[in-house]
PDB file of C-alpha atoms in Angstrom:
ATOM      1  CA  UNK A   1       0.791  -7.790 -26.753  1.00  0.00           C
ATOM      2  CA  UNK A   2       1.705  -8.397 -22.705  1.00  0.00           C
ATOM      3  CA  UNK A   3       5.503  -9.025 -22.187  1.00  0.00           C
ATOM      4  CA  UNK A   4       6.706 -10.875 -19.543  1.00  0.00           C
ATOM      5  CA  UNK A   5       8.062  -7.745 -17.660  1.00  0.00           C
ATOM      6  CA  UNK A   6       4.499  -6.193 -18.285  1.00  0.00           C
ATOM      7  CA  UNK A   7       3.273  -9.202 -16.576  1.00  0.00           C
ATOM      8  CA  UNK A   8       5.947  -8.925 -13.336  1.00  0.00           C
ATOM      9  CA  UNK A   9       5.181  -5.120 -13.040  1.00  0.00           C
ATOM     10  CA  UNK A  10       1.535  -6.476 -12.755  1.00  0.00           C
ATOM     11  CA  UNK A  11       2.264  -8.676  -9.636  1.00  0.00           C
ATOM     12  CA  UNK A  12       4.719  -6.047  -8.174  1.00  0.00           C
ATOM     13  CA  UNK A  13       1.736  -3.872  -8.535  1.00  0.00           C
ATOM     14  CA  UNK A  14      -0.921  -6.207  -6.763  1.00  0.00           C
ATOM     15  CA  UNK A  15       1.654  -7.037  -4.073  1.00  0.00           C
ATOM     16  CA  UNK A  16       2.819  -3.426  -3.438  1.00  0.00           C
ATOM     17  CA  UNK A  17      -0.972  -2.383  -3.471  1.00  0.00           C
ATOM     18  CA  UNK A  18      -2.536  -5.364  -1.071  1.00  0.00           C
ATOM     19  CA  UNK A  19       0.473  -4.614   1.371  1.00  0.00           C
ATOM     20  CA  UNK A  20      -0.191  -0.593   1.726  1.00  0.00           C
ATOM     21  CA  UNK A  21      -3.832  -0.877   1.679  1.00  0.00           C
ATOM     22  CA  UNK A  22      -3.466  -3.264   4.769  1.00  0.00           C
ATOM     23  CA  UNK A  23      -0.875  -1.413   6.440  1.00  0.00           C
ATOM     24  CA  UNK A  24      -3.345   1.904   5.644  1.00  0.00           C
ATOM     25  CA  UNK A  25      -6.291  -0.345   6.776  1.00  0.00           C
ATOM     26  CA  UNK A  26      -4.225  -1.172  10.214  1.00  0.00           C
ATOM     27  CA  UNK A  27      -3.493   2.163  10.853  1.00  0.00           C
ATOM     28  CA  UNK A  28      -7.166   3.286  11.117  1.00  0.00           C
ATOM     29  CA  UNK A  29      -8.908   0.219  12.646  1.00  0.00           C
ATOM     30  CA  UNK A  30      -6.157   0.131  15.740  1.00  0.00           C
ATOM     31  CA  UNK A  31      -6.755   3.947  15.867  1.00  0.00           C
ATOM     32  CA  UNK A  32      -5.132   6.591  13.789  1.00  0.00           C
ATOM     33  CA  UNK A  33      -4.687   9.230  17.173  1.00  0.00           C
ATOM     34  CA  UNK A  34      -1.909   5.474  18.272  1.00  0.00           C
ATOM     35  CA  UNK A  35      -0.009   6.471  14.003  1.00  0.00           C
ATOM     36  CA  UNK A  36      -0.237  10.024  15.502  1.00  0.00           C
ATOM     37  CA  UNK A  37       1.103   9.388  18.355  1.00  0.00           C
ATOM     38  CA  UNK A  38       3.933   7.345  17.106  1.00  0.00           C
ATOM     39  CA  UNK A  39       4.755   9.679  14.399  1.00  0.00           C
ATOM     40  CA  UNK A  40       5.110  12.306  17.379  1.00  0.00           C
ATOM     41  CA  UNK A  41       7.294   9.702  19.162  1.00  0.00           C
ATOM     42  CA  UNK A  42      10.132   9.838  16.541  1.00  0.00           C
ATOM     43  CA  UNK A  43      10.174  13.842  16.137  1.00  0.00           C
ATOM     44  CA  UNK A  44       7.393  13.999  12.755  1.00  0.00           C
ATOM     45  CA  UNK A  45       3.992  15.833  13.117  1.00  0.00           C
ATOM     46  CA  UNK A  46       1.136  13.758  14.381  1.00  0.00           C
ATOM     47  CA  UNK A  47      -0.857  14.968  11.404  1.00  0.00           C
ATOM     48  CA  UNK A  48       1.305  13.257   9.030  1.00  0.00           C
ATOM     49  CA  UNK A  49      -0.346   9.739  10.147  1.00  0.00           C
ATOM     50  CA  UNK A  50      -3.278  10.880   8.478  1.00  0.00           C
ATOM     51  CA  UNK A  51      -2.060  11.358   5.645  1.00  0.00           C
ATOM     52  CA  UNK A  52       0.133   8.471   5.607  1.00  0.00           C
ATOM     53  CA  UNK A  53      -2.774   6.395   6.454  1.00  0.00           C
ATOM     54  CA  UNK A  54      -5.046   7.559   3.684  1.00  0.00           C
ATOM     55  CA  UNK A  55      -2.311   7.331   1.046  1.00  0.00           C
ATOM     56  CA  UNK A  56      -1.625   4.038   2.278  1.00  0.00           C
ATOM     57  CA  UNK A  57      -5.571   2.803   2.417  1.00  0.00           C
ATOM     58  CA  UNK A  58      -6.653   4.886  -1.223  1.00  0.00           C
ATOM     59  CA  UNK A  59      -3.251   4.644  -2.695  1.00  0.00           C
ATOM     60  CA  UNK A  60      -2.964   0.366  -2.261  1.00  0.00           C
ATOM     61  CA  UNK A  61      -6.735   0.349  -3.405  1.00  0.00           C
ATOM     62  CA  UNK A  62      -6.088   2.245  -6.370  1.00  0.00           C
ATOM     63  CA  UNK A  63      -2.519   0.707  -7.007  1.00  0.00           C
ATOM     64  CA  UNK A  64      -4.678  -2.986  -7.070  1.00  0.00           C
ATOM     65  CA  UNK A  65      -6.501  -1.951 -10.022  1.00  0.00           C
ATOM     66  CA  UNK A  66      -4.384   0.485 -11.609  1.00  0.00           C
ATOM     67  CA  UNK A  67      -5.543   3.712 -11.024  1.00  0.00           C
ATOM     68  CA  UNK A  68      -2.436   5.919 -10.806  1.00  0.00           C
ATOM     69  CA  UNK A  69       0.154   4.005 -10.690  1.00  0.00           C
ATOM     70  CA  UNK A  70       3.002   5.918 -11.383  1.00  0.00           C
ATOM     71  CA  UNK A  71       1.556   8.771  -8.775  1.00  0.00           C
ATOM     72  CA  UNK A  72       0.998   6.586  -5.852  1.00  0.00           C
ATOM     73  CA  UNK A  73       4.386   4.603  -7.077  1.00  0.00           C
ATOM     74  CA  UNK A  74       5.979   8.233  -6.373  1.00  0.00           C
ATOM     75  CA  UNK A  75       3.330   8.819  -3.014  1.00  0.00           C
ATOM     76  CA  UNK A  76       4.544   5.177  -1.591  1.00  0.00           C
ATOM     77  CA  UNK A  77       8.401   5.844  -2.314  1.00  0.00           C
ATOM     78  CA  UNK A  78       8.094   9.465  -0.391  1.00  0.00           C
ATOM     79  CA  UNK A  79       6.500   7.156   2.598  1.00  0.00           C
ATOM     80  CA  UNK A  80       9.212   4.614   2.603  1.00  0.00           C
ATOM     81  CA  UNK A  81      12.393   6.557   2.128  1.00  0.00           C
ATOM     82  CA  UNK A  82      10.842   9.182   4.880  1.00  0.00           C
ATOM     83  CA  UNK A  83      10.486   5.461   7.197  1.00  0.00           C
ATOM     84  CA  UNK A  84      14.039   4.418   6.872  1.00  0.00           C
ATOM     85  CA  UNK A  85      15.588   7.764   7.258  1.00  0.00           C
ATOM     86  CA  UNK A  86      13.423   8.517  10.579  1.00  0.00           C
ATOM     87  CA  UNK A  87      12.816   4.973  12.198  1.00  0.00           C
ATOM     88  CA  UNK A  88      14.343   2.567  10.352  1.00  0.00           C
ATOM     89  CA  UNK A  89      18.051   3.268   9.557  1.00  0.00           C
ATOM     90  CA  UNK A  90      19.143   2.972  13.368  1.00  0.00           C
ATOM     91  CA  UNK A  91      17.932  -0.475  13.357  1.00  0.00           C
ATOM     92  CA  UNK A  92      20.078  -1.932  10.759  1.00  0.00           C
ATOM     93  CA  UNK A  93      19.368  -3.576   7.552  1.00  0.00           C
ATOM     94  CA  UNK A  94      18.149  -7.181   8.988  1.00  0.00           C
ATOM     95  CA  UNK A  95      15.146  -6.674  11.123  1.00  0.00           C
ATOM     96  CA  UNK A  96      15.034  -2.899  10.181  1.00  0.00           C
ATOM     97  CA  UNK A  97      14.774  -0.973   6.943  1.00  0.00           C
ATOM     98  CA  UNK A  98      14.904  -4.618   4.727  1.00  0.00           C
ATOM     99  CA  UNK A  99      11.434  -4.750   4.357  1.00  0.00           C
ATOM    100  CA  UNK A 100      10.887  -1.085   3.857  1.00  0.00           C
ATOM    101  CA  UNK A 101      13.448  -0.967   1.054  1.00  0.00           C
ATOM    102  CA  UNK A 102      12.104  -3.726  -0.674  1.00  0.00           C
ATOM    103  CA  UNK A 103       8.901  -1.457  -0.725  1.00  0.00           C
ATOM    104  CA  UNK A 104      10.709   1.437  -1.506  1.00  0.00           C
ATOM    105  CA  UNK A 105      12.374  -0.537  -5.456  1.00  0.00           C
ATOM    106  CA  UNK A 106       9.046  -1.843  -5.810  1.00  0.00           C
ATOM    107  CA  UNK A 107       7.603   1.461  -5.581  1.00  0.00           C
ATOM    108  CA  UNK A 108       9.979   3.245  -7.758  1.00  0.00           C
ATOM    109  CA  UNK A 109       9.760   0.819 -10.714  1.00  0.00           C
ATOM    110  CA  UNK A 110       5.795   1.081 -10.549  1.00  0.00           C
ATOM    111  CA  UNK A 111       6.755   5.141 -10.732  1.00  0.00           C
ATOM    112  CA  UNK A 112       9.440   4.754 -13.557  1.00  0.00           C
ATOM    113  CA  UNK A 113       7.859   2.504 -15.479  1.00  0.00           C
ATOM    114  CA  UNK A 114       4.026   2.435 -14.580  1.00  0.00           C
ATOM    115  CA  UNK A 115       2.156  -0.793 -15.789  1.00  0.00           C
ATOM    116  CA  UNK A 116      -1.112  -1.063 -17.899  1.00  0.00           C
ATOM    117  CA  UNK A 117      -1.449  -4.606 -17.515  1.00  0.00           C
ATOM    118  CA  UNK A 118      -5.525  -5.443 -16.645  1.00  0.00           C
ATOM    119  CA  UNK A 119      -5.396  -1.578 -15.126  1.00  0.00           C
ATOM    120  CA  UNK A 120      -8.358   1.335 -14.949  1.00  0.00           C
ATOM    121  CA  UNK A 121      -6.319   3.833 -16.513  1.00  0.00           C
ATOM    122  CA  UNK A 122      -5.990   1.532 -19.823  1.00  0.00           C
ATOM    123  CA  UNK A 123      -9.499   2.008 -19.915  1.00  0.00           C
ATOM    124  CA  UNK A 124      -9.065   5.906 -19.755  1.00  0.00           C
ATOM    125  CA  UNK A 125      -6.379   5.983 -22.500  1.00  0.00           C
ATOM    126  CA  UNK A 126      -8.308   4.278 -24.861  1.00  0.00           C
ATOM    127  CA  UNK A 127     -11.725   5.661 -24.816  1.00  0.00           C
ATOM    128  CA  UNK A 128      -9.980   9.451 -24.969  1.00  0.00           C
ATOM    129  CA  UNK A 129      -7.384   8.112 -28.168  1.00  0.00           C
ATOM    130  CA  UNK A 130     -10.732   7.126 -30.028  1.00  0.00           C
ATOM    131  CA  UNK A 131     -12.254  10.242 -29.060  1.00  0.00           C
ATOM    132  CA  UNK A 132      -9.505  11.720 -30.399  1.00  0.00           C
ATOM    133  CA  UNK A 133      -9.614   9.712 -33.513  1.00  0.00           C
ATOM    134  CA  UNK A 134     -14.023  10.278 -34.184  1.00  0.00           C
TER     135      UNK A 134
END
């Protein structure tokens, strides 16, 4: 039986994953060497846009239908504290690191207490507990 907070950890999860995978999407269609760049700007390795990026873009898609969930929860909340601490924090709360804090709960209660709700990895756990059971 779905409970209610199942059910709100199920649109925390669609909203946290359709907001990464288009901020991961952005990130390579305006041109991941601009991330790079950027990331250089503030004092982190250019590389790390890549990988940002590709969390971001696989990590949302997989976050949408529950594939992971707790890991990428745990991937996303690395991203966002790692955004307020470098860029964010020196811009204050409104019209800084709001938004990215916001991310950064949502992302931390998808890693804490993961959500099965209409997820892939439901399908996993059941076919391997009546394998187990045969």
């Amino acid at each position: 039986m779905t409970t209610f907070s199942e059910l709100g950890a199920l649109i925390v999860r669609i909203v946290l994953g359709v907001t990464f995978l288009l901020h991961g999407l952005q990130k390579f269609q305006s041109g991941i060497d601009k991330a790079a760049g950027f990331f250089q700007s503030v004092g982190l390795p250019g590389f790390l846009a890549y990988a940002v990026g590709g969390i971001e873009l696989i990590g949302g898609i997989c976050m949408i239908l529950g594939l992971g969930v707790r890991v990428f929860g745990a991937l996303f909340s690395i991203i966002m504290l790692g955004a307020i601490l470098t860029v964010k924090m020196s811009q204050g709360f409104i019209g800084g690191y709001e938004f990215d804090l916001a991310l950064f709960a949502m992302s931390l209660h998808l890693l804490i207490s993961g959500n099965r709700v209409l997820a892939v990895d439901s399908l996993f756990r059941k076919r391997s507990a009546e394998g187990a059971s045969a």
